[in-house]
Coordinates of C-alpha atoms in Angstrom, one line a residue:
Chain H
M1 CA 6.5 -2.6 -16.4
N2 CA 8.4 -2.3 -13.4
I3 CA 7.1 -0.1 -10.9
L4 CA 6.5 0.8 -7.0
L5 CA 4.5 3.0 -5.6
A6 CA 4.7 3.3 -1.7
S7 CA 2.1 4.8 0.4
T8 CA 4.8 7.5 2.0
S9 CA 8.2 8.2 2.2
T10 CA 8.6 8.1 5.9
L11 CA 7.8 6.3 8.4
Y12 CA 7.0 7.4 12.1
G13 CA 10.2 8.1 13.3
G14 CA 12.8 7.3 10.5
N15 CA 14.2 8.9 7.4
Y16 CA 13.4 9.7 4.3
L17 CA 12.9 6.4 1.7
E18 CA 15.0 4.3 4.5
Y19 CA 12.4 1.6 5.1
I20 CA 12.4 1.0 1.1
K21 CA 16.1 1.4 0.6
T22 CA 16.8 -2.1 -0.6
E23 CA 13.7 -2.2 -2.8
I24 CA 14.5 1.2 -4.3
E25 CA 17.7 -0.4 -5.4
Q26 CA 16.4 -3.3 -6.5
L27 CA 13.7 -1.4 -8.8
F28 CA 16.4 1.1 -9.9
Q29 CA 19.0 -2.0 -11.0
G30 CA 21.9 -0.8 -13.7
I31 CA 20.4 2.8 -13.9
D32 CA 23.0 5.3 -12.8
E33 CA 20.5 8.5 -13.5
I34 CA 17.0 9.1 -12.9
L35 CA 14.4 11.6 -13.5
F36 CA 12.6 13.4 -10.3
I37 CA 9.2 14.7 -10.6
P38 CA 9.3 18.1 -8.0
F39 CA 5.5 18.8 -8.8
A40 CA 3.9 18.0 -5.9
R41 CA 5.9 20.5 -3.5
P42 CA 5.3 19.3 0.4
G43 CA 4.4 22.5 2.3
G44 CA 4.9 24.3 -0.8
I45 CA 9.1 24.3 -0.9
S46 CA 10.3 24.9 -3.9
H47 CA 11.4 22.7 -6.8
E48 CA 14.6 22.9 -6.4
D49 CA 15.0 22.4 -2.6
Y50 CA 12.7 19.1 -2.8
T51 CA 14.8 17.8 -5.4
A52 CA 18.2 17.7 -3.5
K53 CA 16.2 16.3 -1.0
A54 CA 15.6 13.2 -3.1
A55 CA 19.5 13.8 -4.5
E56 CA 20.1 13.1 -1.0
F57 CA 18.8 10.0 -0.7
F58 CA 19.9 8.7 -4.2
A59 CA 23.2 9.7 -3.5
Q60 CA 23.6 6.8 -1.7
L61 CA 22.5 4.4 -4.1
N62 CA 25.3 6.6 -6.0
I63 CA 22.4 7.2 -8.2
K64 CA 22.3 10.9 -10.1
V65 CA 19.1 12.9 -9.9
R66 CA 17.5 15.4 -12.3
G67 CA 14.6 17.8 -11.8
L68 CA 12.2 18.2 -14.3
H69 CA 11.7 21.2 -13.7
E70 CA 15.4 22.0 -14.7
F71 CA 14.7 21.5 -18.2
A72 CA 13.2 23.5 -21.0
E73 CA 12.1 20.6 -23.0
K74 CA 10.0 18.7 -20.6
A75 CA 8.6 16.1 -22.3
E76 CA 12.0 15.5 -24.2
A77 CA 13.4 15.0 -20.8
I78 CA 11.0 12.0 -19.6
N79 CA 11.6 10.7 -23.2
Q80 CA 15.1 10.7 -22.6
A81 CA 15.4 9.9 -18.8
K82 CA 16.1 6.0 -17.9
G83 CA 13.7 6.3 -14.6
Y84 CA 11.4 8.5 -12.3
F85 CA 10.9 9.1 -9.1
T86 CA 7.4 11.3 -8.3
G87 CA 7.8 12.5 -4.8
G88 CA 5.1 13.1 -2.4
G89 CA 3.3 16.1 -1.9
N90 CA -0.3 17.7 -3.0
T91 CA -1.9 15.5 -5.3
F92 CA -4.2 18.6 -7.1
L93 CA -0.6 20.4 -7.4
L94 CA 0.9 17.7 -9.1
V95 CA -1.9 16.5 -11.6
K96 CA -2.6 20.1 -12.5
T97 CA 1.0 20.8 -13.2
L98 CA 1.5 17.6 -15.4
H99 CA -1.6 17.8 -17.3
E100 CA -1.1 22.2 -18.1
E101 CA 2.5 21.7 -18.9
N102 CA 0.9 17.8 -20.9
L103 CA 3.5 16.0 -19.7
M104 CA 1.0 12.7 -18.2
H105 CA 0.8 11.1 -21.3
F106 CA 4.5 10.9 -22.1
L107 CA 5.2 9.7 -18.5
K108 CA 3.0 7.0 -18.9
D109 CA 3.8 5.4 -21.9
N110 CA 7.7 5.8 -20.5
V111 CA 6.7 3.8 -17.8
E112 CA 4.2 1.6 -20.0
S113 CA 7.6 0.7 -22.3
G114 CA 9.3 -0.5 -19.4
K115 CA 11.6 2.1 -17.6
P116 CA 11.4 1.9 -13.9
Y117 CA 9.3 4.0 -11.8
L118 CA 9.3 4.6 -7.8
G119 CA 5.9 7.0 -6.6
S120 CA 5.6 7.7 -3.3
S121 CA 2.6 9.1 -1.5
A122 CA 0.8 11.7 -4.2
G123 CA 3.5 10.2 -6.7
S124 CA 1.9 6.6 -6.3
N125 CA -1.9 8.1 -6.5
I126 CA -1.0 9.1 -9.9
G127 CA -0.1 5.4 -10.6
G128 CA -4.1 4.7 -10.5
I129 CA -6.6 5.1 -12.9
N130 CA -7.6 8.5 -11.2
M131 CA -6.8 10.9 -8.3
K132 CA -10.2 10.5 -7.1
T133 CA -9.1 8.8 -3.5
T134 CA -6.1 11.4 -2.9
N135 CA -6.8 12.6 0.8
D136 CA -5.1 16.0 -0.3
M137 CA -6.8 19.2 -0.1
P138 CA -7.9 21.1 -3.4
I139 CA -6.0 23.7 -3.1
V140 CA -5.4 24.3 -6.9
Y141 CA -7.5 23.1 -10.0
P142 CA -6.0 20.2 -12.0
P143 CA -7.9 20.4 -15.8
S144 CA -8.7 16.7 -15.5
F145 CA -8.4 14.0 -12.4
S146 CA -7.2 11.3 -14.5
C147 CA -4.1 10.0 -13.9
M148 CA -1.3 7.2 -15.8
G149 CA -3.2 3.9 -15.1
L150 CA 0.1 2.4 -14.3
V151 CA -2.2 -0.6 -12.1
P152 CA -6.1 -1.4 -12.7
F153 CA -7.2 0.6 -9.9
N154 CA -7.1 3.4 -7.6
I155 CA -4.6 4.0 -4.4
N156 CA -5.3 5.5 -1.2
P157 CA -1.9 6.6 0.1
H158 CA -1.3 6.6 4.4
Y159 CA -4.0 4.3 4.6
L160 CA -5.6 5.2 7.9
D161 CA -7.5 2.9 10.2
P162 CA -11.0 4.6 12.4
S163 CA -9.6 5.8 15.6
P164 CA -12.1 4.6 17.9
D165 CA -10.8 7.6 20.6
L166 CA -11.1 10.3 18.2
K167 CA -14.7 12.6 19.6
H168 CA -14.4 14.3 16.0
N169 CA -17.3 14.0 13.3
G170 CA -15.1 14.5 10.2
E171 CA -15.4 11.3 7.8
T172 CA -13.0 8.2 8.6
R173 CA -11.1 7.4 5.6
E174 CA -13.3 4.3 5.2
T175 CA -16.1 6.4 5.0
R176 CA -14.7 8.6 2.5
I177 CA -13.9 5.6 0.2
L178 CA -17.4 4.2 0.5
E179 CA -18.3 7.7 -0.8
F180 CA -16.1 7.2 -3.7
L181 CA -17.7 3.8 -4.2
T182 CA -21.2 4.9 -4.5
Q183 CA -19.8 7.4 -7.5
N184 CA -17.7 5.3 -9.2
D185 CA -17.3 1.6 -9.7
L186 CA -13.5 1.1 -9.7
K187 CA -11.2 -1.0 -6.7
V188 CA -9.6 0.9 -4.7
V189 CA -6.9 -0.4 -2.4
G190 CA -6.3 1.5 0.9
L191 CA -2.3 1.6 1.5
R192 CA -0.9 1.9 4.7
E193 CA 1.9 3.6 5.7
G194 CA 5.0 0.8 5.4
N195 CA 3.2 -0.9 2.3
W196 CA 4.0 -0.7 -1.0
I197 CA 2.5 -2.0 -4.4
R198 CA 5.1 -3.7 -6.9
R199 CA 4.6 -4.0 -10.1
I200 CA 7.1 -6.7 -12.5
G201 CA 5.6 -7.0 -15.7
D202 CA 2.5 -8.1 -15.7
R203 CA 2.5 -9.8 -11.4
I204 CA 1.2 -6.9 -9.1
T205 CA 1.9 -7.2 -5.4
T206 CA 0.8 -5.4 -2.5
E207 CA 4.4 -5.6 0.0
G208 CA 5.2 -4.3 3.1
T209 CA 4.3 -4.8 7.0
E210 CA 1.0 -4.1 7.0
Q211 CA -2.3 -6.0 5.5
T212 CA -3.8 -4.1 2.7
R213 CA -7.3 -3.0 2.6
I214 CA -9.2 -3.5 -0.2
F215 CA -12.9 -1.6 -1.4
E216 CA -15.2 -2.4 -3.9
Q217 CA -18.5 -2.0 -4.9
G218 CA -21.1 -4.2 -3.6
R219 CA -18.9 -6.3 -1.4
E220 CA -17.5 -5.7 2.3
P221 CA -14.4 -4.1 2.6
Y222 CA -11.2 -7.0 2.8
E223 CA -7.4 -7.5 3.5
V224 CA -5.0 -8.9 2.1
E225 CA -1.6 -10.3 3.0
P226 CA 2.0 -8.6 2.0
G227 CA 2.7 -10.6 -0.8
S228 CA -1.0 -11.0 -2.7
T229 CA -2.0 -9.6 -5.9
P230 CA -4.9 -6.8 -5.1
Chain B
M1 CA -27.4 39.0 4.8
N2 CA -28.7 36.5 7.8
I3 CA -26.4 33.1 7.5
L4 CA -25.1 30.4 9.9
L5 CA -22.3 28.7 9.1
A6 CA -21.5 25.7 11.3
S7 CA -17.9 23.4 10.9
T8 CA -20.6 20.0 11.9
S9 CA -24.1 19.6 12.1
T10 CA -23.4 17.1 15.4
L11 CA -21.2 17.2 18.1
Y12 CA -19.2 14.0 19.5
G13 CA -22.5 11.9 21.4
G14 CA -24.8 14.9 20.8
N15 CA -28.3 14.4 17.9
Y16 CA -28.4 15.9 14.9
L17 CA -28.3 20.0 15.1
E18 CA -29.2 19.8 18.8
Y19 CA -25.8 21.9 19.8
I20 CA -27.3 24.5 17.7
K21 CA -31.2 24.8 17.6
T22 CA -31.7 27.9 19.8
E23 CA -29.6 29.6 16.8
I24 CA -31.5 27.4 13.9
E25 CA -34.7 28.9 15.8
Q26 CA -33.3 32.5 15.6
L27 CA -32.0 32.2 12.1
F28 CA -35.5 31.3 10.7
Q29 CA -37.5 33.2 12.8
G30 CA -41.2 34.1 11.5
I31 CA -40.6 31.3 8.5
D32 CA -42.4 28.2 8.1
E33 CA -41.0 26.1 5.5
I34 CA -37.5 26.1 3.9
L35 CA -35.6 24.5 1.1
F36 CA -33.0 22.0 1.8
I37 CA -30.1 21.4 -0.2
P38 CA -29.4 17.3 -0.1
F39 CA -26.9 17.1 -2.9
A40 CA -23.8 16.3 -0.9
R41 CA -25.3 13.0 0.3
P42 CA -22.6 11.7 3.2
G43 CA -21.9 8.0 2.9
G44 CA -24.5 8.6 -0.4
I45 CA -27.5 8.1 1.3
S46 CA -30.6 8.9 -1.0
H47 CA -31.9 12.7 -1.7
E48 CA -35.1 11.4 -0.1
D49 CA -33.4 9.9 2.9
Y50 CA -31.4 12.7 3.7
T51 CA -34.6 15.6 3.4
A52 CA -36.1 13.4 5.9
K53 CA -33.5 13.6 8.1
A54 CA -33.4 17.4 8.3
A55 CA -37.1 17.5 8.1
E56 CA -37.4 15.5 11.4
F57 CA -35.3 18.0 13.1
F58 CA -36.8 21.0 11.9
A59 CA -40.7 19.8 12.9
Q60 CA -39.3 20.9 16.6
L61 CA -39.1 24.0 15.3
N62 CA -42.2 23.9 13.1
I63 CA -40.4 24.7 10.5
K64 CA -41.4 22.3 7.3
V65 CA -38.4 21.3 4.7
R66 CA -38.9 20.5 1.3
G67 CA -36.0 18.7 -0.6
L68 CA -34.8 20.8 -4.0
H69 CA -34.3 17.4 -5.7
E70 CA -37.9 17.1 -5.5
F71 CA -38.4 20.1 -8.4
A72 CA -38.4 20.2 -11.4
E73 CA -37.6 23.8 -11.6
K74 CA -34.9 23.8 -9.4
A75 CA -33.9 27.5 -10.3
E76 CA -37.6 28.6 -9.4
A77 CA -37.9 26.5 -6.6
I78 CA -34.7 28.4 -5.6
N79 CA -36.5 31.5 -6.0
Q80 CA -39.9 31.1 -4.5
A81 CA -38.6 29.8 -1.2
K82 CA -38.0 31.5 2.3
G83 CA -35.0 30.3 3.5
Y84 CA -32.3 27.0 3.0
F85 CA -30.8 24.7 4.5
T86 CA -27.7 23.0 2.5
G87 CA -26.6 19.9 4.3
G88 CA -22.7 18.2 4.9
G89 CA -21.7 15.5 3.2
N90 CA -19.1 15.5 0.1
T91 CA -18.1 19.0 -1.2
F92 CA -17.4 17.8 -4.3
L93 CA -20.8 16.0 -5.0
L94 CA -22.6 19.3 -3.9
V95 CA -20.4 21.8 -5.8
K96 CA -20.7 19.4 -8.9
T97 CA -24.0 19.4 -8.6
L98 CA -24.6 22.7 -8.0
H99 CA -22.8 23.7 -11.4
E100 CA -24.0 21.5 -13.4
E101 CA -27.5 22.4 -12.7
N102 CA -26.5 26.3 -13.1
L103 CA -28.1 26.6 -9.4
M104 CA -24.9 27.8 -7.4
H105 CA -25.8 31.9 -8.4
F106 CA -29.3 31.7 -7.9
L107 CA -28.2 30.4 -4.2
K108 CA -26.1 32.6 -4.1
D109 CA -28.4 35.7 -5.2
N110 CA -31.7 34.8 -2.7
V111 CA -29.1 34.6 0.0
E112 CA -27.4 37.8 -0.5
S113 CA -31.3 39.4 -0.9
G114 CA -31.6 39.0 2.7
K115 CA -33.2 34.9 2.9
P116 CA -31.7 33.2 5.5
Y117 CA -29.1 30.1 4.8
L118 CA -27.6 27.4 7.3
G119 CA -24.8 25.9 6.3
S120 CA -23.2 22.9 7.9
S121 CA -19.6 21.1 6.9
A122 CA -19.8 21.1 3.0
G123 CA -23.2 23.6 3.2
S124 CA -20.7 26.1 4.6
N125 CA -17.9 25.1 2.7
I126 CA -20.3 26.3 -0.3
G127 CA -20.6 29.7 1.6
G128 CA -16.8 30.9 1.1
I129 CA -15.0 31.8 -1.9
N130 CA -14.3 28.3 -3.2
M131 CA -14.4 24.5 -2.2
K132 CA -10.2 24.6 -2.1
T133 CA -10.2 24.2 1.9
T134 CA -12.5 21.5 1.9
N135 CA -11.2 18.6 4.1
D136 CA -13.8 15.6 1.7
M137 CA -12.5 13.2 -1.2
P138 CA -12.7 14.6 -4.6
I139 CA -14.6 11.6 -5.4
V140 CA -16.5 13.5 -8.2
Y141 CA -15.3 16.4 -10.9
P142 CA -16.4 19.8 -10.3
P143 CA -16.5 21.8 -13.5
S144 CA -15.8 24.6 -11.5
F145 CA -14.3 25.3 -7.7
S146 CA -16.0 28.3 -6.9
C147 CA -18.5 29.0 -4.2
M148 CA -20.9 31.6 -3.2
G149 CA -18.6 33.8 -1.5
L150 CA -21.5 34.6 1.2
V151 CA -18.3 35.6 3.6
P152 CA -14.7 37.4 2.3
F153 CA -12.6 34.2 3.3
N154 CA -12.5 30.3 2.9
I155 CA -13.9 28.1 5.4
N156 CA -12.1 25.0 6.9
P157 CA -14.9 23.2 8.5
H158 CA -14.4 20.5 11.6
Y159 CA -10.9 21.9 12.2
L160 CA -8.5 19.5 14.1
D161 CA -5.3 20.8 16.0
P162 CA -2.5 18.5 15.1
S163 CA -2.7 14.8 17.6
P164 CA 0.3 14.3 19.3
D165 CA 0.0 10.8 19.7
L166 CA -0.6 10.1 15.7
K167 CA 1.9 8.2 14.4
H168 CA 1.3 8.7 11.1
N169 CA 2.9 10.8 8.2
G170 CA -0.3 12.1 6.4
E171 CA -0.3 15.8 6.5
T172 CA -1.8 17.9 9.0
R173 CA -4.6 19.6 9.0
E174 CA -2.5 23.1 9.4
T175 CA -0.2 21.8 7.1
R176 CA -2.8 21.2 4.6
I177 CA -4.7 24.9 4.6
L178 CA -0.6 25.9 4.8
E179 CA 0.0 24.5 1.6
F180 CA -3.2 26.5 0.1
L181 CA -1.7 29.7 1.1
T182 CA 1.5 28.8 -0.8
Q183 CA -0.7 28.5 -3.8
N184 CA -3.9 31.1 -3.1
D185 CA -3.9 34.7 -1.3
L186 CA -7.1 34.0 0.6
K187 CA -7.7 34.0 4.4
V188 CA -8.8 30.7 5.9
V189 CA -11.4 30.0 8.6
G190 CA -10.6 27.1 10.4
L191 CA -13.7 26.2 12.3
R192 CA -13.4 24.0 15.4
E193 CA -16.2 21.3 15.6
G194 CA -19.2 23.6 18.2
N195 CA -18.3 27.1 16.4
W196 CA -20.1 28.2 13.8
I197 CA -20.2 31.5 11.1
R198 CA -23.1 34.1 12.0
R199 CA -23.6 37.0 9.4
I200 CA -26.1 39.4 10.2
G201 CA -26.9 42.3 7.3
D202 CA -22.6 43.4 7.2
R203 CA -21.6 42.2 10.4
I204 CA -19.6 38.5 10.5
T205 CA -18.8 36.7 13.7
T206 CA -17.3 33.5 14.4
E207 CA -19.8 31.9 17.2
G208 CA -19.5 28.6 19.8
T209 CA -17.8 27.4 22.4
E210 CA -14.1 27.1 20.8
Q211 CA -11.7 29.7 19.9
T212 CA -11.3 29.9 16.0
R213 CA -7.8 29.3 14.2
I214 CA -7.3 31.6 11.6
F215 CA -4.7 31.3 8.6
E216 CA -3.4 33.9 6.2
Q217 CA -0.4 34.7 4.1
G218 CA 2.5 36.1 5.6
R219 CA 1.6 35.6 9.0
E220 CA 1.8 33.0 11.7
P221 CA -2.0 31.4 12.3
Y222 CA -3.5 32.9 14.9
E223 CA -6.8 32.4 17.2
V224 CA -9.9 34.6 17.6
E225 CA -12.5 34.2 20.6
P226 CA -16.7 33.8 20.2
G227 CA -17.9 36.7 19.2
S228 CA -15.1 38.3 17.1
T229 CA -15.3 39.3 13.2
P230 CA -12.1 37.2 12.1

């Protein structure tokens, strides 16, 4: 496999996918067109507008972008594509659409056959075993929370350390993930912004500027350095 | 109806349910025993421990607390109870348990018949039309997101204003609720900590120390004062 699952598309003060441009170039080396999966629709923007945003970035790399929504035969479009990018937004909306249109397993099969896959945020969540560690609001009801399992764990994108200054009684991110572990025996990779997961063949590493926080049942949460296998 | 749906159980630096003690006394006036619904299990604590925590608070009001988990015949326990308190925790776990055990509609029917109901956080979420505006992590898959609809809108507990200092690219609460409105035509009441919704008969008001932020399709979000009907 050849995949890159990023915590976020955009760093604070930066431009869309800018911080990870070199890695994206390497991921899609030799490929002149990719299929964009716009279903997460951040802020409810249209599939067209979201695809245009992705296309604008990829134009810099001389890679053409087609949106999956443009195709009447979507499974066929997935099978014909040379590489994939699933953008962020709302994971519930993304997973609902992929399941209802019966597309999740076509995407999985093609990525498992070696075609490059880029995900950011919700697009990275669906690379995990299931979407039960998303941060998103459940604005729609998906027929299942299952995802592609391109890596043998779950991902929490935009992982955020507790703020000691916040006088607010909502749960911290760590509390939420520990709650997940009371109900599921599955490793969770807390991916801070600026970090990503890279899989090349069987080798899986966490990359980027930050340490990555790992959560497992029966063990204190721990940090791994960039370049480690989580 | 006679219901109180609180944003949070505990204010920053305060004790459990302390800030709302007078209102709870009034809600359960003349009642010496209530049924506690512990299924949201904050932090994964046991039903027993969670019920003990609620019982400790209600002992101050001379109200006895029984946990719903203690009963073999749970629907019967709901029908026999004089009043209800559903504590916070994980809304997905709460809603999954209530639906799987086929209890949601028994609770709804009894509260609609006039028995007092107290909810906090996840326990307030289930007073809304559905749980699609919870902040919680989807750690389990409920058979449905439908809730009791004790009020004709959805609730976002622990409503949090955007922090201008946060250098983080996760969605703000307002962004999430506006995403919800792109998929659902349903009013959302953003309930800040320190606030609650009170329903007495047909009269519904927002109460507490803070303004309440209301979200509707096709309209800018707006604030209402304590004592207003949202």
